[in-house]
Short mmCIF file of C-alpha atoms in Angstrom, two decimals:
data_model
loop_
_atom_site.label_atom_id
_atom_site.label_comp_id
_atom_site.label_asym_id
_atom_site.label_seq_id
_atom_site.Cartn_x
_atom_site.Cartn_y
_atom_site.Cartn_z
CA MET A 1 59.68 30.60 -60.24
CA LYS A 2 58.95 34.25 -59.63
CA PHE A 3 55.58 35.82 -58.92
CA GLY A 4 54.28 38.43 -61.33
CA VAL A 5 51.08 40.41 -61.73
CA GLN A 6 49.36 41.30 -65.00
CA LEU A 7 48.85 45.05 -65.34
CA TYR A 8 45.50 44.54 -67.07
CA ASN A 9 44.15 44.09 -63.54
CA PHE A 10 44.90 47.78 -62.96
CA ARG A 11 43.87 49.16 -66.35
CA ASN A 12 41.57 51.79 -64.82
CA GLU A 13 44.13 52.85 -62.21
CA LEU A 14 46.95 53.19 -64.74
CA LYS A 15 45.08 55.51 -67.12
CA PRO A 16 45.15 58.72 -65.05
CA ASP A 17 48.58 58.22 -63.43
CA PHE A 18 50.69 55.48 -64.96
CA ARG A 19 53.83 56.11 -62.92
CA GLY A 20 51.96 56.57 -59.66
CA ALA A 21 49.88 53.44 -60.12
CA LEU A 22 52.93 51.42 -61.12
CA LYS A 23 54.70 52.56 -57.96
CA LYS A 24 51.72 51.47 -55.85
CA ILE A 25 51.62 48.12 -57.66
CA ALA A 26 55.34 47.60 -57.02
CA GLU A 27 54.73 48.13 -53.31
CA LEU A 28 52.44 45.08 -53.21
CA GLY A 29 55.50 42.84 -53.22
CA PHE A 30 55.33 40.95 -56.51
CA ASP A 31 58.65 40.19 -58.18
CA GLY A 32 57.54 41.72 -61.45
CA VAL A 33 54.77 43.04 -63.68
CA GLU A 34 53.56 41.93 -67.08
CA PHE A 35 52.63 44.79 -69.38
CA ALA A 36 49.37 44.63 -71.35
CA CYS A 37 49.89 46.87 -74.39
CA ASN A 38 50.06 50.00 -72.20
CA TYR A 39 53.53 51.42 -71.57
CA GLY A 40 52.44 54.79 -70.23
CA GLY A 41 53.91 56.74 -73.11
CA ILE A 42 57.33 56.24 -71.54
CA THR A 43 60.26 55.41 -73.81
CA PRO A 44 61.70 51.89 -73.53
CA ASP A 45 64.96 52.99 -71.91
CA MET A 46 63.28 55.27 -69.38
CA LEU A 47 60.68 52.64 -68.49
CA ALA A 48 63.52 50.20 -67.80
CA VAL A 49 65.10 52.79 -65.51
CA TYR A 50 61.80 53.33 -63.69
CA LEU A 51 61.30 49.61 -63.07
CA LYS A 52 64.79 49.44 -61.62
CA GLU A 53 64.00 52.39 -59.35
CA LEU A 54 60.86 50.58 -58.17
CA GLY A 55 62.80 47.38 -57.53
CA ILE A 56 60.67 45.18 -59.78
CA GLU A 57 61.29 43.22 -62.95
CA CYS A 58 59.44 42.87 -66.21
CA ALA A 59 57.49 39.59 -66.18
CA GLY A 60 56.40 39.96 -69.80
CA THR A 61 55.37 42.33 -72.58
CA MET A 62 52.15 42.02 -74.55
CA PHE A 63 51.48 43.71 -77.89
CA GLY A 64 49.09 43.59 -80.82
CA VAL A 65 49.55 41.05 -83.60
CA ASN A 66 50.18 43.71 -86.25
CA ASP A 67 52.81 45.37 -84.07
CA LEU A 68 54.89 42.22 -83.93
CA LEU A 69 54.47 41.35 -87.60
CA ASP A 70 56.68 44.39 -88.25
CA PRO A 71 60.25 43.43 -87.27
CA GLY A 72 61.13 47.11 -86.89
CA ASN A 73 58.28 47.95 -84.52
CA ILE A 74 59.26 49.66 -81.26
CA ALA A 75 57.58 46.78 -79.41
CA TYR A 76 60.77 44.78 -79.81
CA GLU A 77 62.80 47.60 -78.30
CA TYR A 78 60.51 47.64 -75.26
CA ALA A 79 60.94 43.90 -74.79
CA LYS A 80 64.72 44.13 -75.08
CA GLN A 81 65.17 47.17 -72.86
CA LEU A 82 62.89 45.68 -70.20
CA ASN A 83 64.62 42.29 -70.39
CA SER A 84 61.25 40.66 -70.98
CA PRO A 85 61.17 36.85 -70.64
CA ALA A 86 58.85 36.76 -73.67
CA ILE A 87 57.02 39.05 -76.06
CA THR A 88 53.41 37.98 -76.33
CA ILE A 89 50.23 38.28 -78.39
CA SER A 90 46.69 36.98 -78.09
CA ALA A 91 43.93 36.81 -80.68
CA MET A 92 40.16 36.59 -80.83
CA CYS A 93 38.54 35.10 -83.93
CA ASP A 94 36.79 32.01 -85.24
CA PHE A 95 39.69 29.64 -84.77
CA THR A 96 37.92 26.81 -86.59
CA LYS A 97 38.31 28.94 -89.72
CA GLU A 98 41.34 31.07 -88.91
CA TRP A 99 43.74 28.75 -87.10
CA GLU A 100 46.03 28.34 -90.12
CA ASN A 101 46.19 32.11 -90.55
CA ILE A 102 47.01 32.56 -86.86
CA ALA A 103 49.64 29.82 -87.07
CA GLU A 104 51.30 31.56 -90.02
CA LYS A 105 51.36 34.86 -88.15
CA CYS A 106 52.89 33.10 -85.16
CA ARG A 107 55.60 31.65 -87.40
CA LYS A 108 56.46 35.10 -88.74
CA ILE A 109 56.43 36.76 -85.33
CA GLY A 110 58.50 33.94 -83.86
CA ILE A 111 61.17 34.54 -86.49
CA ASN A 112 61.03 38.30 -85.92
CA ALA A 113 61.41 37.85 -82.16
CA ALA A 114 64.30 35.41 -82.55
CA GLY A 115 66.02 37.96 -84.76
CA HIS A 116 65.94 40.34 -81.81
CA GLY A 117 67.15 37.66 -79.40
CA LEU A 118 63.68 37.35 -77.85
CA ILE A 119 61.21 34.57 -77.15
CA PHE A 120 57.76 34.88 -78.72
CA SER A 121 54.80 33.45 -76.83
CA TYR A 122 51.09 33.08 -77.62
CA HIS A 123 48.56 33.74 -74.84
CA ASN A 124 45.41 31.64 -75.03
CA HIS A 125 41.81 32.46 -74.22
CA TRP A 126 39.09 29.79 -74.56
CA ALA A 127 38.09 30.13 -78.22
CA GLU A 128 41.36 28.54 -79.34
CA PHE A 129 40.09 25.20 -78.09
CA GLU A 130 37.21 24.88 -80.52
CA LYS A 131 37.84 21.63 -82.36
CA ILE A 132 38.57 20.92 -86.00
CA ASN A 133 38.00 17.23 -86.76
CA GLY A 134 38.28 16.49 -83.06
CA VAL A 135 41.51 18.42 -82.47
CA PRO A 136 41.51 21.78 -80.62
CA ALA A 137 42.68 24.67 -82.78
CA MET A 138 45.31 25.61 -80.18
CA TYR A 139 46.92 22.19 -80.51
CA ARG A 140 46.94 22.55 -84.29
CA ILE A 141 48.58 25.96 -84.03
CA LEU A 142 51.31 24.79 -81.68
CA ASP A 143 51.89 21.46 -83.39
CA SER A 144 52.31 23.12 -86.79
CA THR A 145 54.81 25.74 -85.62
CA ASP A 146 58.46 25.54 -84.61
CA PRO A 147 58.91 24.82 -80.87
CA ALA A 148 62.14 26.80 -81.01
CA THR A 149 60.42 30.05 -82.02
CA VAL A 150 56.76 29.75 -80.95
CA PHE A 151 56.10 29.37 -77.22
CA VAL A 152 52.83 29.47 -75.30
CA GLU A 153 51.69 31.35 -72.21
CA PRO A 154 48.89 29.17 -70.80
CA ASP A 155 46.00 30.89 -69.08
CA VAL A 156 44.75 28.21 -66.70
CA CYS A 157 41.36 29.83 -66.16
CA TRP A 158 40.52 29.86 -69.86
CA LEU A 159 41.87 26.34 -70.25
CA THR A 160 39.45 25.28 -67.51
CA ARG A 161 36.59 27.10 -69.22
CA ALA A 162 37.43 25.31 -72.47
CA GLY A 163 37.24 21.93 -70.74
CA ILE A 164 41.00 21.34 -70.96
CA ASN A 165 42.88 20.12 -67.89
CA PRO A 166 45.47 22.90 -67.33
CA SER A 167 48.05 20.55 -65.83
CA ASP A 168 47.81 18.19 -68.80
CA PHE A 169 48.26 21.10 -71.21
CA ILE A 170 51.27 22.38 -69.29
CA GLU A 171 52.82 18.91 -69.31
CA LYS A 172 52.17 18.50 -73.04
CA TYR A 173 53.91 21.76 -73.95
CA ALA A 174 56.36 21.93 -71.05
CA ASP A 175 59.36 22.88 -73.19
CA ARG A 176 57.49 25.83 -74.72
CA ILE A 177 56.46 27.60 -71.53
CA ARG A 178 58.23 30.49 -69.78
CA GLN A 179 55.19 32.14 -68.14
CA ILE A 180 51.83 30.90 -66.88
CA HIS A 181 48.78 33.02 -66.18
CA LEU A 182 47.21 32.04 -62.87
CA LYS A 183 43.57 33.09 -62.82
CA ASP A 184 40.70 31.70 -60.78
CA ILE A 185 36.97 31.80 -61.51
CA CYS A 186 33.67 30.73 -59.94
CA VAL A 187 31.50 30.23 -63.04
CA PRO A 188 33.56 29.08 -66.05
CA ASP A 189 31.29 30.59 -68.72
CA ASN A 190 31.05 33.97 -66.98
CA PRO A 191 34.35 35.90 -67.18
CA GLU A 192 33.02 38.47 -64.73
CA THR A 193 33.23 35.90 -61.93
CA THR A 194 37.02 35.87 -61.76
CA VAL A 195 38.13 35.80 -58.12
CA GLU A 196 41.26 35.90 -56.00
CA LEU A 197 43.55 32.90 -56.35
CA GLY A 198 42.32 29.90 -54.40
CA GLN A 199 38.73 31.15 -54.16
CA GLY A 200 37.37 29.55 -57.34
CA ILE A 201 37.22 26.22 -59.14
CA VAL A 202 40.58 26.16 -60.96
CA ASP A 203 42.90 23.44 -59.63
CA LEU A 204 45.78 25.80 -58.95
CA GLN A 205 47.63 23.37 -56.71
CA SER A 206 48.01 20.86 -59.54
CA VAL A 207 48.91 23.66 -61.94
CA CYS A 208 51.77 24.82 -59.71
CA VAL A 209 53.08 21.27 -59.40
CA ALA A 210 52.98 20.88 -63.19
CA ALA A 211 54.67 24.26 -63.64
CA SER A 212 57.52 23.23 -61.35
CA LYS A 213 58.41 20.48 -63.82
CA THR A 214 58.83 22.91 -66.74
CA ASN A 215 61.20 25.76 -67.55
CA CYS A 216 58.54 28.25 -66.46
CA GLN A 217 60.11 31.39 -65.01
CA TRP A 218 57.02 33.35 -64.01
CA LEU A 219 53.67 32.60 -62.42
CA ILE A 220 51.58 35.64 -63.30
CA TYR A 221 48.43 36.46 -61.35
CA GLU A 222 45.58 37.95 -63.35
CA GLN A 223 42.03 38.85 -62.33
CA ASP A 224 39.98 40.49 -65.03
CA TYR A 225 37.22 41.77 -62.76
CA THR A 226 37.50 42.98 -59.17
CA LYS A 227 36.14 45.95 -57.24
CA ASP A 228 39.51 46.60 -55.60
CA PRO A 229 42.44 45.30 -57.68
CA PHE A 230 45.00 46.21 -55.02
CA ARG A 231 43.23 44.27 -52.29
CA SER A 232 42.67 41.32 -54.64
CA ALA A 233 46.32 41.34 -55.68
CA LYS A 234 47.46 41.36 -52.06
CA LEU A 235 45.26 38.36 -51.23
CA SER A 236 46.40 36.47 -54.31
CA LEU A 237 50.07 37.09 -53.55
CA GLU A 238 49.50 35.75 -50.04
CA TYR A 239 48.01 32.62 -51.61
CA LEU A 240 51.05 32.18 -53.86
CA ARG A 241 53.49 32.60 -51.01
CA MET A 242 51.63 30.05 -48.92
CA ASN A 243 51.09 27.44 -51.62
CA VAL A 244 53.98 27.61 -54.09
CA LYS A 245 57.47 26.49 -53.23
CA PRO A 246 60.17 28.93 -54.40
#
């Protein structure tokens, strides 16, 4: 498995100087970066060239739901040009009421992505695990969609917040995982307490063992809140190198 970093960590640094910030991020030593809906206004082909110049890979591409519902959207060209392991969405809504609607959108996007030779993946937060008749909405979404076209990118921090054992979830959907978001936190119901990997309450050791038994290609570090994202990323990469077997 390769080590990636989610560019959302650097959202404030990327705004004024996308290329410069991306260069600095590449120098941290991660194998790749996962894009979070911001592509710096650079065309797909030129962004692919720039990543090659920096010596890093694309660990994933995230877009809005409506973008991917359109099979002709440029999002698919970005994913193809960047050789993205998956093209990903997330959603925020009342999943107890909207899970069937989200599942249908996932079906459509999965078909669109497959038509482009891509894998579509859904990124979870915590709201997806509200239960309908005792079953979490996320399980209903995944169990009612085609495993061949709808994958999942588990976020282990939000799984923990939702009261779901991340390792159990990864084992349950092992064949539908190509990327995993590694995020740590001190207080589960306070997103602003995300910390460097290994400094919080998430059982990352067990997660990495579970991930090693899947077809996961990328472990992607994400930290939503930090005073110095570069320092935090460096510390988290050191944790990965010390605790995860290649």
